[in-house]
Amino acid sequence: MKLPLLLAALLAAGSALGQPVKIGELNSYKVFPAFLEPYRKGMELALEEINAAGGAAGRRLELVIRDDGGTPGDAVRVAEELISREKVDVLMGTFASHVGLAVSNLAAQRKILFVASEPLTDKLVWDNGNRYTFRLRPSTYMQTAMLVPEAAKLNKRRWAIVYPNYEYGQSATASFKKLLAAAQPGVQFVAEQAPPLGKIDAGAVVQALIDAKPDAIFSSLFAADLQKFVREGNTRGLFTGVAVFNLLAGEPEYLDPLKDETPQGWWVTGYPWQAITTSEHTKFRDAYRKRWNDYPRQGSVVGYAAVYTVATAVRRAGSADTEKLVEAMKGLEMQTPFGPIVWRALDHQSTMGAYVGQLARKGSEGSMVNWRFADGARFLPSDGEVKALRKE
Amino acid sequence: MTVLAVKDLSKSFGAVHAVHGVSFSLAAGELLAMIGPNGAGKSTCFNLLNGQLAPDAGAIELDGRSIAGLAPRDIWHLGVGRTFQITATFGSMSVRENVQVALLSHRRRLWSLLPLAARHGCAEADALLARVGMLEQAERPCALLAYGDLKRVELAVALASRPRLLLMDEPTAGMAPAERDALMRLTTALARDENVAVLFTEHDMDVVFTHADRVIVLAGGALIAEGTPQAVRADTRVREIYLGGADD
Amino acid sequence: MSYASVLIQFLNGLASASSLFLIAAGLSLIFGVTRVVNFAHGSLFMLGMYLAVALAPGVGFWLAVPLAALAVGAFGAVAESLLLRRLYRAPELLQLLATFALVLVIKDFALWAWGPEDILGPRAPGLAGAVTIAGQRFPAYDLFLIALGPAVLGTLWFLLKRTRWGMLVRAATQDRDMASALGVNQKGLFTAVFGLGALLAGLGGALQIPREPATLGVDLQVISDAFVVVVVGGLGSIPGAFLAALLIGEIKSFCIGLGFSKLTLVAEFVVMAAVLVLRPWGLLGKVRAEVRGAGALEPPLRLPSRGALLGLAALFAALALLPALHAGYTLVLLTDVLLFALFAVSLHFIMGPGGLHSFGHAAYFGLGAYGAGLLVHKASASMGAALLAGPWLAALGAAAFGWFCVRLSGVYLAMLTLAFAQITWSIAFQWDAVTGGSNGIVGIWPSPWLSGKTAYYYLTLAACAAGIALLWRVCYSPFGYALRAGRDSPLRADAIGIDVRALQWAAFTFAGFFAGLAGALYAFSKGSISPETLSIPRSVDGLVMVLLGGIQTLTGPVWGAALLTWLQDAVARGVDYWRAVIGGVILALVLAFPQGAAGFLRERFAR
């Protein structure tokens, strides 16, 4: 009896003496490097700041970073490794929706906190929500909802929609149609194009949209698909006299490669990093530039805020015990470069917002103008709807 | 006793009458050579017999049973063994295994999943290999055999089903004269001992006239002569075709 | 659609067709002469893109394009002479493994050299704008591409039909052995053809930069398109590739124009499956002489020695005892290794003894996983029932697809398996209501008593060991022998009463069942499934496992599965450029042991 007791005491003492809180971060670094390289830099910056300030609850934070291979199966294996070999206290990360869902599902099974930083799927906190999963970024629904007021204001009748043919594009489209139809009765959706992700046949898609003679277009394209679409659309004159709304296109990751193709006047969600002058953002931007000699991208903010989330939760829980952390996460209030956020107890969604604005081009650089901050808290369905979805 | 009876066999490819009204028969233990210049219809005739082609008209009867139009594998199951002009064996298997597979197929045991094939019918396989003089090489992979030895393996494989009829397409092609003679003597002995009818095509007239019991001659898709080697050799039409023809 | 838009969509189709043709022509040429299935062709295309994007700011677009193409051509020639040349006499498909390794290396090279961000190239000077056709604006550059396709076709035609070199290429395409017998210098010819093919791929990539950004994912996107075009057109036929590119370009264009954009996900594979079923040699392809004596000969299958059996028994015992010593992550990893081993062994069963090269084996893995997952999710079946029933869905799928596949052979068969796998994938990907679409199905966990790592490990060990043992045993059975007989000599097999097709069909279905069992076990081990379980990369992983271990050995796939799974786990954890490292390891293994790891060991100890 004596020996186990002694061991237990020793272990307890060890943790009190500053055994680090281990964050198991897994992400598709090789599949989505454009977003995730800045993400990683954001995480590391946050980690350094937190540890320099004495850590959380008297313990240092440690990141154990893994590539999840971009597939749910590999991600689950990697997460298992983080849990059972690295004995991490928290899981964090993931990019693509299906990977996020798979890891969230594992987190519930293995009973470990999972801070899903990037995956956008609504299902993560609603249909498939569980006790252990919390999501940082504004979801597909929220970002779509942020664009709807502007869209409704224009009062365009004929809308065409283009989206990448997978869950993110499908749910963005469904949410947009539902919300816009509610905000603007009588609106018509005259064409829908769903090219395969990463393989848009831009010329044909643009021509098909021209044929539909829309007054406005809602797009959830991003990355290479967006660039192809924009170039073809510019050449073929699709965008002349047509209002265009595009999720995510204002994020530097997707906006910067457009350079002199940047379409003027598009309504987008994104991150005008040059122009935000709040003190919390300026502090973050300066620190980031100093540390990395580079400007922050959307990914940088997400990575940075994700690590701070864990630190804040540990502080509030006073421990890295999973159940205490989960309770601490509920209703957790904290500061981010985008301003204060709350982690909703109702559905484990953070109220992090996004910037909504219009694209503009100066020389061969694109940027966001006329932007405003859209607080995530204001773009969520009613509690009743959420509860019905969560089936808890 | 008639093993094979062919009556009025015909096959056309478009407008070309490759085989036209050919009739002949073959008795157990008899070696019948089918000869003729290139394009005479030998190959077509052979492929009609072995099932590669289906005849347009005519009858092929094996022991009184029609086999015309059946698939090659069904014809084999009815008792027709074959050897090929260019040998065809299973290169990744040993000589013995080649025979064992034929034995298994004959007994319709190929669909069993659990017994060990290599334990099946070793004694019978070895007996057949001994018969063709290949027992010493039973363990060797077929891929490593000399050409003449492969011909012997094919004979053993063909005999595994205790066939009534053996079809041999150019059995001695590509072999040295001494080897040819040995192979044909072996074939003759097998035919007599096992009471198998043998039909073979052959270019080498020495082989034909030395080893065949009877000869049929095809020209232009039709049978133009039939008889003992001596009779056929003396036939004027045959002489015309072979001596006067430019194509052989 | 108005007449104007029909015309414009037709022109769009032509422009896409030109791009498709450039890459497919090179692939077809390379395959026709060297019989190498060049997986890295998409990577060469990507290199062309990046080189052109990198060069254009300095030397201008119009000079950057030929420079990039030439550089990629030179790279291709070097890769052929340093790497592939050493492998022409290795077992079939080993070159494919080598080119797959090149894919990994080139991808990480591009990431290292040009960074992670997409790079949108400049518009083509002089052709930057649009011309008005039928009242619609159409990119001038696309008109240039439309003209370029036939121009390249004409140039290749001239090269192949009117020059001495072209005559040699055609001779080698028709019958490599005959060309060799006639004294054609094969080495030089192969290198030159590979270089030319690479140059065309590089040109295709470079010419795309005004239309799409250089991205790291483009290699794999392009390669599947290129395979489809080459196969539909007929392997080795350049005009066939042109015709197929036209067909597929137009079909996609009009799918979009008519509002069926979702079909473009799978349209090309449906076309390929239809062509292969109805006209197996492709639109303009010819039935060709088989390559005689190529590759290493497979030795006879010997019953395992007592020592080997004891070794396997000891391995099994060690695996069974392991949880007593160690209960951590190793069990999770070993669970993966075991079920991938079963997956690889089932693939080997049809590829090795069956001689049926499947590029789409993941279809059956995925069907097993979905079968089990759907039973749990939709029918609330128990885990036991789902595990037992799931593989039957895979067997059913294998029986349906296999019926068509076994009517083909060689690369055609491989491509048909790929097409069916892609069609299955796209159904799983798009049939939201049933399969959960791109997100898949989550919440498929084992029954509580099996949900612990150790318990599930034992279940996997028992099921996989039994499955593998059974598949191996069948190789020694009359059925296994008959299967090999059909592979070694279909002519002889037929002549001794073997129904080769029926056997192959049965084997295909049998293997599909066990791939499905592996998939069902996989689903419960991960708790979720998504279309990724039946995607091309999963099929490729299976191929790599089989080839890495050695296709001519029975145990090879097990070692291959263990090696690849371990590499992916260990290297991905420790190294930034892990893809390049895995590619490098595969290249080193391929060059050192062209018979595969297990084949090497066997050769060593057989002497």
mmCIF file with all atom_site columns, N, CA, C and O in Angstrom, chain C residues 250-271:
data_model
loop_
_atom_site.group_PDB
_atom_site.id
_atom_site.type_symbol
_atom_site.label_atom_id
_atom_site.label_alt_id
_atom_site.label_comp_id
_atom_site.label_asym_id
_atom_site.label_entity_id
_atom_site.label_seq_id
_atom_site.pdbx_PDB_ins_code
_atom_site.Cartn_x
_atom_site.Cartn_y
_atom_site.Cartn_z
_atom_site.occupancy
_atom_site.B_iso_or_equiv
_atom_site.pdbx_formal_charge
_atom_site.auth_seq_id
_atom_site.auth_comp_id
_atom_site.auth_asym_id
_atom_site.auth_atom_id
_atom_site.pdbx_PDB_model_num
ATOM 1  N N  . GLU C 1 250 ? -15.656 18.758 -73.326 1.00 0.00 ? 250 GLU C N  1
ATOM 2  C CA . GLU C 1 250 ? -17.000 19.203 -73.719 1.00 0.00 ? 250 GLU C CA 1
ATOM 3  C C  . GLU C 1 250 ? -18.064 18.695 -72.749 1.00 0.00 ? 250 GLU C C  1
ATOM 4  O O  . GLU C 1 250 ? -18.989 19.413 -72.406 1.00 0.00 ? 250 GLU C O  1
ATOM 5  N N  . ILE C 1 251 ? -17.926 17.442 -72.322 1.00 0.00 ? 251 ILE C N  1
ATOM 6  C CA . ILE C 1 251 ? -18.926 16.902 -71.398 1.00 0.00 ? 251 ILE C CA 1
ATOM 7  C C  . ILE C 1 251 ? -18.967 17.731 -70.119 1.00 0.00 ? 251 ILE C C  1
ATOM 8  O O  . ILE C 1 251 ? -20.027 18.131 -69.640 1.00 0.00 ? 251 ILE C O  1
ATOM 9  N N  . LYS C 1 252 ? -17.791 18.051 -69.599 1.00 0.00 ? 252 LYS C N  1
ATOM 10 C CA . LYS C 1 252 ? -17.748 18.830 -68.359 1.00 0.00 ? 252 LYS C CA 1
ATOM 11 C C  . LYS C 1 252 ? -18.325 20.212 -68.585 1.00 0.00 ? 252 LYS C C  1
ATOM 12 O O  . LYS C 1 252 ? -19.093 20.730 -67.775 1.00 0.00 ? 252 LYS C O  1
ATOM 13 N N  . SER C 1 253 ? -17.941 20.798 -69.694 1.00 0.00 ? 253 SER C N  1
ATOM 14 C CA . SER C 1 253 ? -18.394 22.140 -69.998 1.00 0.00 ? 253 SER C CA 1
ATOM 15 C C  . SER C 1 253 ? -19.914 22.198 -70.071 1.00 0.00 ? 253 SER C C  1
ATOM 16 O O  . SER C 1 253 ? -20.549 23.105 -69.528 1.00 0.00 ? 253 SER C O  1
ATOM 17 N N  . PHE C 1 254 ? -20.502 21.215 -70.720 1.00 0.00 ? 254 PHE C N  1
ATOM 18 C CA . PHE C 1 254 ? -21.957 21.254 -70.879 1.00 0.00 ? 254 PHE C CA 1
ATOM 19 C C  . PHE C 1 254 ? -22.693 20.784 -69.622 1.00 0.00 ? 254 PHE C C  1
ATOM 20 O O  . PHE C 1 254 ? -23.822 21.194 -69.384 1.00 0.00 ? 254 PHE C O  1
ATOM 21 N N  . CYS C 1 255 ? -22.038 19.935 -68.814 1.00 0.00 ? 255 CYS C N  1
ATOM 22 C CA . CYS C 1 255 ? -22.622 19.624 -67.504 1.00 0.00 ? 255 CYS C CA 1
ATOM 23 C C  . CYS C 1 255 ? -22.827 20.923 -66.743 1.00 0.00 ? 255 CYS C C  1
ATOM 24 O O  . CYS C 1 255 ? -23.887 21.152 -66.138 1.00 0.00 ? 255 CYS C O  1
ATOM 25 N N  . ILE C 1 256 ? -21.812 21.775 -66.778 1.00 0.00 ? 256 ILE C N  1
ATOM 26 C CA . ILE C 1 256 ? -21.896 23.041 -66.049 1.00 0.00 ? 256 ILE C CA 1
ATOM 27 C C  . ILE C 1 256 ? -22.912 23.955 -66.720 1.00 0.00 ? 256 ILE C C  1
ATOM 28 O O  . ILE C 1 256 ? -23.780 24.541 -66.069 1.00 0.00 ? 256 ILE C O  1
ATOM 29 N N  . GLY C 1 257 ? -22.826 24.045 -68.046 1.00 0.00 ? 257 GLY C N  1
ATOM 30 C CA . GLY C 1 257 ? -23.720 24.929 -68.783 1.00 0.00 ? 257 GLY C CA 1
ATOM 31 C C  . GLY C 1 257 ? -25.184 24.575 -68.578 1.00 0.00 ? 257 GLY C C  1
ATOM 32 O O  . GLY C 1 257 ? -26.039 25.448 -68.519 1.00 0.00 ? 257 GLY C O  1
ATOM 33 N N  . LEU C 1 258 ? -25.462 23.287 -68.458 1.00 0.00 ? 258 LEU C N  1
ATOM 34 C CA . LEU C 1 258 ? -26.858 22.860 -68.318 1.00 0.00 ? 258 LEU C CA 1
ATOM 35 C C  . LEU C 1 258 ? -27.304 22.806 -66.865 1.00 0.00 ? 258 LEU C C  1
ATOM 36 O O  . LEU C 1 258 ? -28.415 22.388 -66.562 1.00 0.00 ? 258 LEU C O  1
ATOM 37 N N  . GLY C 1 259 ? -26.394 23.202 -65.958 1.00 0.00 ? 259 GLY C N  1
ATOM 38 C CA . GLY C 1 259 ? -26.798 23.281 -64.553 1.00 0.00 ? 259 GLY C CA 1
ATOM 39 C C  . GLY C 1 259 ? -26.591 22.006 -63.763 1.00 0.00 ? 259 GLY C C  1
ATOM 40 O O  . GLY C 1 259 ? -27.113 21.852 -62.671 1.00 0.00 ? 259 GLY C O  1
ATOM 41 N N  . PHE C 1 260 ? -25.831 21.071 -64.320 1.00 0.00 ? 260 PHE C N  1
ATOM 42 C CA . PHE C 1 260 ? -25.530 19.842 -63.565 1.00 0.00 ? 260 PHE C CA 1
ATOM 43 C C  . PHE C 1 260 ? -24.095 19.863 -63.065 1.00 0.00 ? 260 PHE C C  1
ATOM 44 O O  . PHE C 1 260 ? -23.342 18.913 -63.260 1.00 0.00 ? 260 PHE C O  1
ATOM 45 N N  . SER C 1 261 ? -23.709 20.971 -62.438 1.00 0.00 ? 261 SER C N  1
ATOM 46 C CA . SER C 1 261 ? -22.298 21.115 -62.081 1.00 0.00 ? 261 SER C CA 1
ATOM 47 C C  . SER C 1 261 ? -21.840 20.028 -61.115 1.00 0.00 ? 261 SER C C  1
ATOM 48 O O  . SER C 1 261 ? -20.681 19.656 -61.109 1.00 0.00 ? 261 SER C O  1
ATOM 49 N N  . LYS C 1 262 ? -22.756 19.499 -60.313 1.00 0.00 ? 262 LYS C N  1
ATOM 50 C CA . LYS C 1 262 ? -22.340 18.474 -59.346 1.00 0.00 ? 262 LYS C CA 1
ATOM 51 C C  . LYS C 1 262 ? -21.837 17.214 -60.046 1.00 0.00 ? 262 LYS C C  1
ATOM 52 O O  . LYS C 1 262 ? -21.070 16.444 -59.482 1.00 0.00 ? 262 LYS C O  1
ATOM 53 N N  . LEU C 1 263 ? -22.300 17.029 -61.286 1.00 0.00 ? 263 LEU C N  1
ATOM 54 C CA . LEU C 1 263 ? -21.865 15.832 -62.008 1.00 0.00 ? 263 LEU C CA 1
ATOM 55 C C  . LEU C 1 263 ? -20.398 15.888 -62.393 1.00 0.00 ? 263 LEU C C  1
ATOM 56 O O  . LEU C 1 263 ? -19.777 14.857 -62.653 1.00 0.00 ? 263 LEU C O  1
ATOM 57 N N  . THR C 1 264 ? -19.827 17.100 -62.465 1.00 0.00 ? 264 THR C N  1
ATOM 58 C CA . THR C 1 264 ? -18.430 17.176 -62.929 1.00 0.00 ? 264 THR C CA 1
ATOM 59 C C  . THR C 1 264 ? -17.489 16.455 -61.978 1.00 0.00 ? 264 THR C C  1
ATOM 60 O O  . THR C 1 264 ? -16.387 16.083 -62.344 1.00 0.00 ? 264 THR C O  1
ATOM 61 N N  . LEU C 1 265 ? -17.954 16.253 -60.744 1.00 0.00 ? 265 LEU C N  1
ATOM 62 C CA . LEU C 1 265 ? -17.131 15.530 -59.772 1.00 0.00 ? 265 LEU C CA 1
ATOM 63 C C  . LEU C 1 265 ? -16.782 14.133 -60.284 1.00 0.00 ? 265 LEU C C  1
ATOM 64 O O  . LEU C 1 265 ? -15.728 13.591 -59.984 1.00 0.00 ? 265 LEU C O  1
ATOM 65 N N  . VAL C 1 266 ? -17.671 13.572 -61.060 1.00 0.00 ? 266 VAL C N  1
ATOM 66 C CA . VAL C 1 266 ? -17.509 12.159 -61.378 1.00 0.00 ? 266 VAL C CA 1
ATOM 67 C C  . VAL C 1 266 ? -17.676 11.873 -62.869 1.00 0.00 ? 266 VAL C C  1
ATOM 68 O O  . VAL C 1 266 ? -17.424 10.778 -63.339 1.00 0.00 ? 266 VAL C O  1
ATOM 69 N N  . ALA C 1 267 ? -18.064 12.905 -63.646 1.00 0.00 ? 267 ALA C N  1
ATOM 70 C CA . ALA C 1 267 ? -18.391 12.672 -65.053 1.00 0.00 ? 267 ALA C CA 1
ATOM 71 C C  . ALA C 1 267 ? -17.294 11.910 -65.787 1.00 0.00 ? 267 ALA C C  1
ATOM 72 O O  . ALA C 1 267 ? -17.564 10.941 -66.497 1.00 0.00 ? 267 ALA C O  1
ATOM 73 N N  . GLU C 1 268 ? -16.041 12.352 -65.575 1.00 0.00 ? 268 GLU C N  1
ATOM 74 C CA . GLU C 1 268 ? -14.974 11.727 -66.346 1.00 0.00 ? 268 GLU C CA 1
ATOM 75 C C  . GLU C 1 268 ? -14.818 10.240 -66.016 1.00 0.00 ? 268 GLU C C  1
ATOM 76 O O  . GLU C 1 268 ? -14.486 9.441  -66.874 1.00 0.00 ? 268 GLU C O  1
ATOM 77 N N  . PHE C 1 269 ? -15.086 9.906  -64.743 1.00 0.00 ? 269 PHE C N  1
ATOM 78 C CA . PHE C 1 269 ? -14.924 8.505  -64.373 1.00 0.00 ? 269 PHE C CA 1
ATOM 79 C C  . PHE C 1 269 ? -16.073 7.645  -64.900 1.00 0.00 ? 269 PHE C C  1
ATOM 80 O O  . PHE C 1 269 ? -15.879 6.473  -65.215 1.00 0.00 ? 269 PHE C O  1
ATOM 81 N N  . VAL C 1 270 ? -17.232 8.260  -64.996 1.00 0.00 ? 270 VAL C N  1
ATOM 82 C CA . VAL C 1 270 ? -18.343 7.540  -65.606 1.00 0.00 ? 270 VAL C CA 1
ATOM 83 C C  . VAL C 1 270 ? -18.030 7.282  -67.083 1.00 0.00 ? 270 VAL C C  1
ATOM 84 O O  . VAL C 1 270 ? -18.231 6.179  -67.596 1.00 0.00 ? 270 VAL C O  1
ATOM 85 N N  . VAL C 1 271 ? -17.488 8.309  -67.742 1.00 0.00 ? 271 VAL C N  1
ATOM 86 C CA . VAL C 1 271 ? -17.105 8.131  -69.149 1.00 0.00 ? 271 VAL C CA 1
ATOM 87 C C  . VAL C 1 271 ? -16.062 7.022  -69.271 1.00 0.00 ? 271 VAL C C  1
ATOM 88 O O  . VAL C 1 271 ? -16.172 6.131  -70.121 1.00 0.00 ? 271 VAL C O  1
#
